[in-house]
Short mmCIF file of C-alpha atoms in Angstrom, two decimals:
data_model
loop_
_atom_site.label_atom_id
_atom_site.label_comp_id
_atom_site.label_asym_id
_atom_site.label_seq_id
_atom_site.Cartn_x
_atom_site.Cartn_y
_atom_site.Cartn_z
CA MET A 1441 16.84 9.67 -33.65
CA SER A 1442 13.94 11.94 -34.45
CA LYS A 1443 12.98 14.79 -32.15
CA GLY A 1444 9.61 13.19 -31.43
CA LEU A 1445 11.15 9.89 -30.36
CA ALA A 1446 13.79 11.66 -28.27
CA HIS A 1447 11.02 13.61 -26.52
CA ILE A 1448 9.06 10.42 -25.80
CA MET A 1449 12.21 8.74 -24.45
CA LYS A 1450 12.89 11.71 -22.18
CA GLN A 1451 9.31 11.65 -20.87
CA ALA A 1452 9.56 7.90 -20.22
CA GLN A 1453 12.79 8.42 -18.31
CA MET A 1454 11.22 11.18 -16.21
CA MET A 1455 8.21 8.97 -15.49
CA GLN A 1456 10.52 6.13 -14.47
CA GLN A 1457 12.35 8.43 -12.05
CA LYS A 1458 9.06 9.62 -10.54
CA MET A 1459 7.85 6.03 -10.14
CA ALA A 1460 11.11 5.04 -8.44
CA LYS A 1461 10.74 7.96 -6.03
CA LEU A 1462 7.12 7.01 -5.33
CA GLN A 1463 8.14 3.42 -4.56
CA GLU A 1464 10.86 4.69 -2.24
CA GLU A 1465 8.39 6.96 -0.44
CA ALA A 1466 5.95 4.05 -0.13
CA ALA A 1467 8.31 2.28 2.25
CA ALA A 1468 8.07 5.21 4.67
CA LYS A 1469 4.28 5.64 4.49
CA THR A 1470 1.97 3.73 6.78
CA VAL A 1471 -1.75 3.08 6.98
CA GLU A 1472 -3.77 1.88 9.94
CA ALA A 1473 -6.86 -0.28 9.98
CA SER A 1474 -8.87 -1.91 12.72
CA ALA A 1475 -11.57 -4.51 13.17
CA GLY A 1476 -14.03 -5.38 15.88
CA GLY A 1477 -14.55 -1.79 16.92
CA GLY A 1478 -10.85 -1.31 17.52
CA ALA A 1479 -10.27 -4.67 19.20
CA VAL A 1480 -7.55 -5.40 16.64
CA THR A 1481 -5.48 -2.66 15.02
CA VAL A 1482 -2.77 -3.12 12.42
CA VAL A 1483 -0.30 -0.67 10.87
CA VAL A 1484 1.13 -1.54 7.45
CA THR A 1485 3.77 0.19 5.32
CA GLY A 1486 3.31 1.10 1.69
CA LYS A 1487 5.46 -1.94 0.93
CA HIS A 1488 2.83 -4.23 2.52
CA GLN A 1489 4.83 -4.96 5.65
CA ILE A 1490 3.11 -5.12 9.04
CA VAL A 1491 4.90 -2.81 11.46
CA SER A 1492 2.54 -3.20 14.39
CA LEU A 1493 -0.38 -5.32 15.50
CA ALA A 1494 -2.33 -4.44 18.63
CA ILE A 1495 -4.93 -6.71 20.20
CA LYS A 1496 -7.02 -5.52 23.13
CA LYS A 1497 -7.38 -7.93 26.05
CA GLU A 1498 -11.13 -8.05 25.58
CA ALA A 1499 -10.63 -9.60 22.13
CA VAL A 1500 -8.78 -12.59 23.56
CA ASP A 1501 -11.25 -15.32 24.42
CA PRO A 1502 -9.68 -18.79 24.72
CA GLU A 1503 -13.09 -20.25 23.96
CA ASP A 1504 -13.39 -18.35 20.66
CA VAL A 1505 -9.98 -18.25 18.98
CA GLU A 1506 -11.65 -18.23 15.56
CA MET A 1507 -13.19 -14.82 16.24
CA LEU A 1508 -9.78 -13.35 17.06
CA GLN A 1509 -8.31 -14.89 13.94
CA ASP A 1510 -11.12 -13.37 11.87
CA LEU A 1511 -10.54 -9.95 13.43
CA VAL A 1512 -6.80 -10.09 12.69
CA LYS A 1513 -7.45 -11.15 9.09
CA ALA A 1514 -10.06 -8.41 8.64
CA ALA A 1515 -7.77 -5.70 10.00
CA VAL A 1516 -4.79 -6.84 7.92
CA ASN A 1517 -6.85 -7.17 4.75
CA GLU A 1518 -8.35 -3.70 5.23
CA ALA A 1519 -4.90 -2.18 5.77
CA MET A 1520 -3.52 -3.92 2.69
CA ALA A 1521 -6.48 -2.70 0.62
CA LYS A 1522 -5.90 0.87 1.86
CA VAL A 1523 -2.22 0.66 0.88
CA GLN A 1524 -3.13 -0.67 -2.56
CA THR A 1525 -5.69 2.07 -3.14
CA GLU A 1526 -3.35 4.83 -2.01
CA MET A 1527 -0.44 3.55 -4.08
CA SER A 1528 -2.66 3.14 -7.15
CA GLU A 1529 -3.90 6.71 -6.77
CA GLN A 1530 -0.35 8.04 -6.43
CA MET A 1531 0.88 5.99 -9.39
CA SER A 1532 -2.05 7.20 -11.49
CA LYS A 1533 -0.90 10.77 -10.87
CA VAL A 1534 2.60 9.90 -12.09
CA THR A 1535 1.48 7.97 -15.16
CA GLY A 1536 -1.27 10.39 -16.12
CA GLY A 1537 -3.93 7.73 -15.60
CA ILE A 1538 -2.28 5.13 -17.81
CA ASN A 1539 -2.57 1.70 -16.20
CA ILE A 1540 0.82 -0.01 -16.31
CA PRO A 1541 0.48 -3.63 -15.14
CA GLY A 1542 2.71 -4.77 -12.30
CA LEU A 1543 3.45 -1.38 -10.76
CA PHE A 1544 1.05 -1.39 -7.79
#
């Protein structure tokens, strides 16, 4: 194996290790998002798992369930978008800006 190819293989292995560590750290990181002026707040991990969902009493109106549903969806979607953005930024640092499909 040529020295150039061996060097590339070593760099790829190092990048793979860094990406694995980043994915592991993602499970421990959380982001928070809210909707309706804080009426609904959600906390999501870097692995896109909801760890908490808080709904203020004022947001619960039996006559307008659709509004509460919209607030929950908005808060969850915002949190998921924040996670995606943060993970993409972190992965870009590891890959040197190279976009590798399927990572985050």
